[in-house]
CSV table of C-alpha atoms and ligand atoms in Angstrom, one decimal:
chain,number,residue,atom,x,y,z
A,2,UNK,CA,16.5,-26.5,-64.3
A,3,UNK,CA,13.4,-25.9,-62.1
A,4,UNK,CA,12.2,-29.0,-60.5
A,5,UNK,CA,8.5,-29.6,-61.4
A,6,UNK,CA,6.1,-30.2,-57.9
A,7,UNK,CA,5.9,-33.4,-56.8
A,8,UNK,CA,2.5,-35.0,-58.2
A,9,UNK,CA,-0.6,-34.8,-55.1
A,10,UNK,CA,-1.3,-38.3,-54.0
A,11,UNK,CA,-5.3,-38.5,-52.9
A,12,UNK,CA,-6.1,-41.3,-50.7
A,13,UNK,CA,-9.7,-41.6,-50.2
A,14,UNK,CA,-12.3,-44.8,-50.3
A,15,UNK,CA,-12.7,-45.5,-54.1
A,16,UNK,CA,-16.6,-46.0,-54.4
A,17,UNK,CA,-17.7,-43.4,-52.9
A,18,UNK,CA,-17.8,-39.1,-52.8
A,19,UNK,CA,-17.6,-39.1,-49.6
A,20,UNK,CA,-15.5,-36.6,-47.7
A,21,UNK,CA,-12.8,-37.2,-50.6
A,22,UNK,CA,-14.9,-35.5,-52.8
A,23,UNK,CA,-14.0,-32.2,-51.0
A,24,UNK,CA,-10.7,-32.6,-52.1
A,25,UNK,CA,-11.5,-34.0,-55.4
A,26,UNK,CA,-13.3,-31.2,-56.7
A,27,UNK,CA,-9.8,-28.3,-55.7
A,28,UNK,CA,-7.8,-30.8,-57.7
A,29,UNK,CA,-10.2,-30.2,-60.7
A,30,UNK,CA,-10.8,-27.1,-60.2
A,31,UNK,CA,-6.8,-26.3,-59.8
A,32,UNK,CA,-5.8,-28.4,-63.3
A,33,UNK,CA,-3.7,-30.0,-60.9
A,34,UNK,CA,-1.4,-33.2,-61.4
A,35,UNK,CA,-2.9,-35.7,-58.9
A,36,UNK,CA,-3.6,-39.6,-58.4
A,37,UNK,CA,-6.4,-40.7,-56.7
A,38,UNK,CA,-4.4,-43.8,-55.2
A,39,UNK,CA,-6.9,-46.3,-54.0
A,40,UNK,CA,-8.6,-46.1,-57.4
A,41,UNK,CA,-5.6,-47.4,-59.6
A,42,UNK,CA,-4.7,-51.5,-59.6
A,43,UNK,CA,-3.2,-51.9,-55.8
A,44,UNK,CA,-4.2,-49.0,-54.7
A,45,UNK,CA,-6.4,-49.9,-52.1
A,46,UNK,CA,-3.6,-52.0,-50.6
A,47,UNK,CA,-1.2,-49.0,-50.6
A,48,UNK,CA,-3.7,-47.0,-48.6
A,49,UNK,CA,-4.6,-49.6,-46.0
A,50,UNK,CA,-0.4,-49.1,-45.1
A,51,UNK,CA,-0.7,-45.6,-44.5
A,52,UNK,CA,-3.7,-45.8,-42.3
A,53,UNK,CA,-1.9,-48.8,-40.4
A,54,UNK,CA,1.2,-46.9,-39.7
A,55,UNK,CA,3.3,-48.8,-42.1
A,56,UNK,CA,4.5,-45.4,-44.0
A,57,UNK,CA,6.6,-43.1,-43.2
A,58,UNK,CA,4.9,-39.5,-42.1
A,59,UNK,CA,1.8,-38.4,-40.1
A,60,UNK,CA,-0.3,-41.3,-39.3
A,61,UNK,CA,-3.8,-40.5,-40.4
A,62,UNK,CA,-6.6,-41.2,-38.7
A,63,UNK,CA,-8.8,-42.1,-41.4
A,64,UNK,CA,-9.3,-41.0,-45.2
A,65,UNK,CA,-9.2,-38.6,-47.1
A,66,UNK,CA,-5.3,-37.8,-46.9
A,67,UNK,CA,-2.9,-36.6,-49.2
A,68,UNK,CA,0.5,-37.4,-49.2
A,69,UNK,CA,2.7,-34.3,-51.2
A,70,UNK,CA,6.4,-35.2,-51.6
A,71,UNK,CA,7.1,-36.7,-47.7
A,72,UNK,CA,4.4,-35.1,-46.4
A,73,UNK,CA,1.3,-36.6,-45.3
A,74,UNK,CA,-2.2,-34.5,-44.1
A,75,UNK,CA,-5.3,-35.7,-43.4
A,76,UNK,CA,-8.6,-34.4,-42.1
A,77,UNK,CA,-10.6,-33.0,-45.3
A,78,UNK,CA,-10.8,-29.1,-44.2
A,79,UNK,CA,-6.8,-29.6,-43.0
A,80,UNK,CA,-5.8,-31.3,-46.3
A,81,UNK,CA,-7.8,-28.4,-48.3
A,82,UNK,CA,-6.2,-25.7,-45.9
A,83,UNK,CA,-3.1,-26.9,-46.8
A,84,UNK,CA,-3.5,-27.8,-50.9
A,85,UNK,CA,-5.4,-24.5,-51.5
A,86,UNK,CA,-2.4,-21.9,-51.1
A,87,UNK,CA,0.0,-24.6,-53.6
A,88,UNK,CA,-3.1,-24.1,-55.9
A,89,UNK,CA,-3.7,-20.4,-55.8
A,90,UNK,CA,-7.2,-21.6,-54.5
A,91,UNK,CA,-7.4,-19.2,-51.5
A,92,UNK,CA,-6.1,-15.8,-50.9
A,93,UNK,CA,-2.8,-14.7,-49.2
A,94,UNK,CA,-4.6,-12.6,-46.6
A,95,UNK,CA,-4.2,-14.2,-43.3
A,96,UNK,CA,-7.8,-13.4,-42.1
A,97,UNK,CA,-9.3,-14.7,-44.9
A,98,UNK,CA,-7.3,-17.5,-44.9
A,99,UNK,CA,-8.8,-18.0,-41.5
A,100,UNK,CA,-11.9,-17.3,-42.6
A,101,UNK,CA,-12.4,-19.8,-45.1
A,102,UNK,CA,-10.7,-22.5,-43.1
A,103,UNK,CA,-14.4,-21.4,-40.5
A,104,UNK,CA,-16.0,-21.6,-43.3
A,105,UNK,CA,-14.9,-25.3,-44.4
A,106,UNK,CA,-14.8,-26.3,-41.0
A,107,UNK,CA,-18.4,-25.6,-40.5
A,108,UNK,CA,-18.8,-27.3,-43.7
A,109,UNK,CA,-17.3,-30.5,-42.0
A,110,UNK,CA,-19.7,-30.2,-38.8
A,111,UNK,CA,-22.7,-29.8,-41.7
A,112,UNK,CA,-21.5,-33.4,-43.4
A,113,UNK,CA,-21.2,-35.0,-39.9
A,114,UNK,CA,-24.5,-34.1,-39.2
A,115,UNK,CA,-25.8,-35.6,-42.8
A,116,UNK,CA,-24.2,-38.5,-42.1
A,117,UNK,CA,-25.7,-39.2,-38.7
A,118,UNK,CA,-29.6,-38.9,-40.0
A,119,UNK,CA,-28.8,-42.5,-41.9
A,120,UNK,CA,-26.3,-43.8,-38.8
A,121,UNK,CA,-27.2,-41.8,-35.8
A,122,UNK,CA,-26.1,-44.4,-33.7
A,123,UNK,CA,-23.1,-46.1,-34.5
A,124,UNK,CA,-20.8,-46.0,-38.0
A,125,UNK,CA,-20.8,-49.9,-37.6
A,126,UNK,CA,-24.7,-50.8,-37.2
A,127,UNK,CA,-26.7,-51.5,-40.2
A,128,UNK,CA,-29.4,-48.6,-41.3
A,129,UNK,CA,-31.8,-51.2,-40.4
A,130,UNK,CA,-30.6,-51.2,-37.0
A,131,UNK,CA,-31.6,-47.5,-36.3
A,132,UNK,CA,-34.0,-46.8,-38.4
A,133,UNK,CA,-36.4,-45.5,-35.8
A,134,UNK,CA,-33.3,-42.8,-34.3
A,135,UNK,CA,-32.4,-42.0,-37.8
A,136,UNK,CA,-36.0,-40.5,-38.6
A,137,UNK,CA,-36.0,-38.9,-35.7
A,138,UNK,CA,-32.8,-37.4,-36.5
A,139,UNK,CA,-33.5,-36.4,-39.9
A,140,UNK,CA,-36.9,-34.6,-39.5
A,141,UNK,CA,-34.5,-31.9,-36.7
A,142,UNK,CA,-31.7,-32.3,-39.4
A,143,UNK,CA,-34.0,-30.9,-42.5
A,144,UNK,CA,-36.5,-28.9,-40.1
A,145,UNK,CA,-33.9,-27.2,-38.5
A,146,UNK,CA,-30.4,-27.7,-39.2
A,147,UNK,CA,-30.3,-27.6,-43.2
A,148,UNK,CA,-31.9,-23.9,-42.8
A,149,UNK,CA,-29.8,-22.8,-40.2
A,150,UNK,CA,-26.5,-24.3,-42.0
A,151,UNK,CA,-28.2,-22.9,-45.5
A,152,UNK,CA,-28.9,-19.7,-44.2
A,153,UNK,CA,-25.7,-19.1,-42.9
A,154,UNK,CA,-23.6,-19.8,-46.0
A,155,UNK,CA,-26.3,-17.6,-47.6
A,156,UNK,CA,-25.3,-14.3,-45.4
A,157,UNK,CA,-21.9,-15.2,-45.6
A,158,UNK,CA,-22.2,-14.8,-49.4
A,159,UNK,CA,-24.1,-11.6,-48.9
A,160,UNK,CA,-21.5,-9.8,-46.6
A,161,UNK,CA,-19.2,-10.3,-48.3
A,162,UNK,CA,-19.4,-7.8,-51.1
A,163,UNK,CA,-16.1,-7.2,-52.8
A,164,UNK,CA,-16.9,-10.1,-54.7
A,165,UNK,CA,-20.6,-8.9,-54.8
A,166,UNK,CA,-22.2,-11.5,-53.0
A,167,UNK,CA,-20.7,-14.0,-55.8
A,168,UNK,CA,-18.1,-15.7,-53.7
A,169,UNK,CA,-18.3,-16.6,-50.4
A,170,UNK,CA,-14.1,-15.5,-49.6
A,171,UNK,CA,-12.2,-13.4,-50.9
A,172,UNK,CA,-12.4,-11.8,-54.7
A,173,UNK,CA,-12.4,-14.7,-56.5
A,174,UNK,CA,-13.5,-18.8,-56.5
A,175,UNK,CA,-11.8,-20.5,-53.2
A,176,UNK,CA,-12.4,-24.1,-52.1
A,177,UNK,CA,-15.1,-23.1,-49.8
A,178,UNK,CA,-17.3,-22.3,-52.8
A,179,UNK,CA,-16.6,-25.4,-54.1
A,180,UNK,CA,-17.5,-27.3,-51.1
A,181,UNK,CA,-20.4,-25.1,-51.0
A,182,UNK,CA,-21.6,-26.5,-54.4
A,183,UNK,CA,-21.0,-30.1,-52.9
A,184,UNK,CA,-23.1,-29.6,-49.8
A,185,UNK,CA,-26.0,-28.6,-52.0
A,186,UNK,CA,-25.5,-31.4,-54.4
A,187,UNK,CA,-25.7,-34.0,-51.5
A,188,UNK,CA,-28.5,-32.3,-49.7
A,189,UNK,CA,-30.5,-32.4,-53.3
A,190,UNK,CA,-29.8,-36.3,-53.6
A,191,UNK,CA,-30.3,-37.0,-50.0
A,192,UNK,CA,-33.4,-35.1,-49.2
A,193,UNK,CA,-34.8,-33.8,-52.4
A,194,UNK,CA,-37.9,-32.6,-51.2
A,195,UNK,CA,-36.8,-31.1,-48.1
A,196,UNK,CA,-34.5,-29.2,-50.5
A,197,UNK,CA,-37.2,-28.4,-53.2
A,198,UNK,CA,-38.3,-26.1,-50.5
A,199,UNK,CA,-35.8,-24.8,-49.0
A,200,UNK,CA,-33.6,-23.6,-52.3
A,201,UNK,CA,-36.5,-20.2,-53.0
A,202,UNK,CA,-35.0,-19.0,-49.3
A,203,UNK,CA,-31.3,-19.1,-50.2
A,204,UNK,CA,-31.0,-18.0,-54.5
A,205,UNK,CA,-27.7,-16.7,-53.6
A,206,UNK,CA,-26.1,-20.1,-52.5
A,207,UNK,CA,-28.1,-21.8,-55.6
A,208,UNK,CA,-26.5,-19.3,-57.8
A,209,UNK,CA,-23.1,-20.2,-56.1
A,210,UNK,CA,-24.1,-23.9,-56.9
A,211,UNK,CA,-24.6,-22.8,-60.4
A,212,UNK,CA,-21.8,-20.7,-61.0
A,213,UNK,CA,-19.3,-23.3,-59.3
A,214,UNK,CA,-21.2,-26.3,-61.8
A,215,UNK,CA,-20.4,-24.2,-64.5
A,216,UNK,CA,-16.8,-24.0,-64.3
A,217,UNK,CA,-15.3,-25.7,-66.9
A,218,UNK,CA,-13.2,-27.7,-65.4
A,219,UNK,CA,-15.8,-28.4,-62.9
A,220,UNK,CA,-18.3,-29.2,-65.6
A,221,UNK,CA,-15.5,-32.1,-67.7
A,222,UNK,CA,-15.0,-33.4,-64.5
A,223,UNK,CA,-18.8,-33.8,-63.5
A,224,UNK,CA,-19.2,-35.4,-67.0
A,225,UNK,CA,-16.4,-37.9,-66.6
A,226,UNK,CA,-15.9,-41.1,-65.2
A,227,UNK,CA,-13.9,-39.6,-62.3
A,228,UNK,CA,-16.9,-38.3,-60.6
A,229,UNK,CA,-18.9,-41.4,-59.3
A,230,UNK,CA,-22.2,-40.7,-58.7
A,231,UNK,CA,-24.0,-40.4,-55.6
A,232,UNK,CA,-24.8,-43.9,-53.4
A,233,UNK,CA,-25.8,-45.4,-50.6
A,234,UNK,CA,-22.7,-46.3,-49.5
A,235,UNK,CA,-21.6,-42.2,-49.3
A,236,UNK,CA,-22.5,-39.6,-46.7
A,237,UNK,CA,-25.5,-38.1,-48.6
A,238,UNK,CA,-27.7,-41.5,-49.0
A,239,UNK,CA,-31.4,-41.0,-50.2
A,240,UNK,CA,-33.6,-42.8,-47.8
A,241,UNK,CA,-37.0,-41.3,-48.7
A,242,UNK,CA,-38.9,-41.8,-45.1
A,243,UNK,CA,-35.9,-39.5,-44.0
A,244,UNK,CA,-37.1,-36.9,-46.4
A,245,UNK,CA,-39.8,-34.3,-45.8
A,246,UNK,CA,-43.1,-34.8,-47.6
A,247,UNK,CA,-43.2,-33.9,-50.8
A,248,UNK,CA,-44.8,-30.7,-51.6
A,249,UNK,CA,-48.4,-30.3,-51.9
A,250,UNK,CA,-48.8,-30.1,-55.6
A,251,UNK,CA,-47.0,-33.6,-56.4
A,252,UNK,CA,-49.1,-35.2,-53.9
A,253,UNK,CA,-52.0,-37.8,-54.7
A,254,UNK,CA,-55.1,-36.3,-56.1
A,255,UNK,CA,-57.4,-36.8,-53.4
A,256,UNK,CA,-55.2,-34.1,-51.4
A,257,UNK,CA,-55.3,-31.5,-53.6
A,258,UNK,CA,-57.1,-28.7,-51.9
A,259,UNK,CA,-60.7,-27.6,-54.0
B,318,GSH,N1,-13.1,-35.4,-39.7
B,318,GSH,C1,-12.6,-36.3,-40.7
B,318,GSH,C2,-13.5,-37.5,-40.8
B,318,GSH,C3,-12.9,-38.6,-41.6
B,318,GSH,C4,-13.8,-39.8,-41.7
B,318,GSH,O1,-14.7,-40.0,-40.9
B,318,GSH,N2,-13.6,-40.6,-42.8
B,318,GSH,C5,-14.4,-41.7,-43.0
B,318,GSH,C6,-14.8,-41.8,-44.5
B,318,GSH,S1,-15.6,-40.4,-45.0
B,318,GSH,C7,-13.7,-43.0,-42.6
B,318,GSH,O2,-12.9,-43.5,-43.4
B,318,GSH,N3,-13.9,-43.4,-41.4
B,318,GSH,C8,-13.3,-44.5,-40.8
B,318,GSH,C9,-13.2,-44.4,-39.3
B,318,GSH,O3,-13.6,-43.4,-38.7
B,318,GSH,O4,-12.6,-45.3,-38.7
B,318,GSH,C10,-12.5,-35.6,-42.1
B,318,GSH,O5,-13.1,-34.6,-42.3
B,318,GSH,O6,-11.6,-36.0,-42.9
């Protein structure tokens, strides 16, 4: 009889998207038979053993990791790397395996970056603490980082037409797209009006956005309980003085040009 995989353990913080989210959203996506650990009774104890080296396996640096069978990965774009091709998530082609590992990778250097506009100081200080850096920050992150990260992912999409500009690997859906989908739902919470601008100059990633919302799996799992909603505990965190302005039209009345 043929043994049945073993189920995908996901261990990620369990208030948050986060960097987990990554990885939630391939599980969906894949039907696939997963636990995500720290959100059942205990599982928040179980995790803190893994990340303190009391289990067996590769000792994780932080969360998101996945433990399959005996085998334990960590680092989001790793853990994807290595879940897609169980998954049929990514194709068999070497390059483009390589290519949309690049792709996530970038990704990750994009969510580091979001991140530090809230804490571009230190992880452990309070916003409070750098409030003054983290504008700073921000107004480089959405004036010129969001368009250069946007616009890359946008031509990305565009070259690559055997999937006629619908997908940014391959033929068919990979995990990059669905990361792709994630990024632009946490840039739209985070800095909503920044984005409100900056969505006419890249349709094809919005249409990516939309296509990948529209999945139904995708779609249950957005409507469920599994997905928490965005915070400001998470990566993407709306502070709106770390927003751009908001565009003309919405503004007071006085400003409205005669
Ligand atoms: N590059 C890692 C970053 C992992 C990471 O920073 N995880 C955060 C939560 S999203 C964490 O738990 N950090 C604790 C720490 O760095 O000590 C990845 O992409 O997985």
């Amino acid at each position: 009889m043929k043994r049945s995989p073993p189920r995908i353990e996901l261990y990620y913080w369990p208030t948050i998207q986060g960097r987990g989210e990554f990885v939630r959203l391939l599980l969906e996506e894949a039907g696939a038979d997963y636990v995500d650990v720290a959100r059942t009774r205990g599982g928040m104890a179980a995790m803190m053993r893994f990340l303190a080296g009391e289990r067996p396996g590769a000792l994780p640096f932080a969360a998101p990791f996945v433990r399959v069978g005996t085998t334990v990965v960590s680092q989001s774009a790793n853990i994807l790397a290595f879940l897609a091709p169980r998954l049929g998530h990514v194709p068999a082609d070497e390059a483009l395996r390589a290519e949309a590992n690049q792709i996530q990778l970038t990704i990750a250097d994009l969510v580091d970056e979001a991140h530090d506009t809230h804490h571009p100081i230190a992880g452990s200080l309070y916003y409070e603490d750098q409030r003054r850096e983290a504008k700073r920050r921000a107004r480089n992150f959405v004036k010129e980082r969001v368009p250069r990260y946007l616009g890359w992912l946008e031509d990305v999409l565009a070259r690559n037409t055997v999937s006629k500009g619908q997908w940014l690997v391959g033929r068919a859906l990979t995990y990059v797209d669905l990361s792709a989908f994630q990024v632009v739902e946490g840039l739209r919470y985070a800095f909503p009006n920044a984005m409100a601008r900056m969505e006419r100059k890249v349709p094809g990633l919005i249409a990516l956005r939309d296509r990948v919302g529209g999945r139904p799996r995708i779609a249950t799992y957005l409507a469920s309980k599994r997905r928490l909603p965005f915070n400001q505990e998470g990566i993407f965190r709306r502070y709106p003085e770390l927003d751009a302005p908001p565009p003309r039209r919405s503004r007071g009345r006085r400003q409205v040009r005669r």
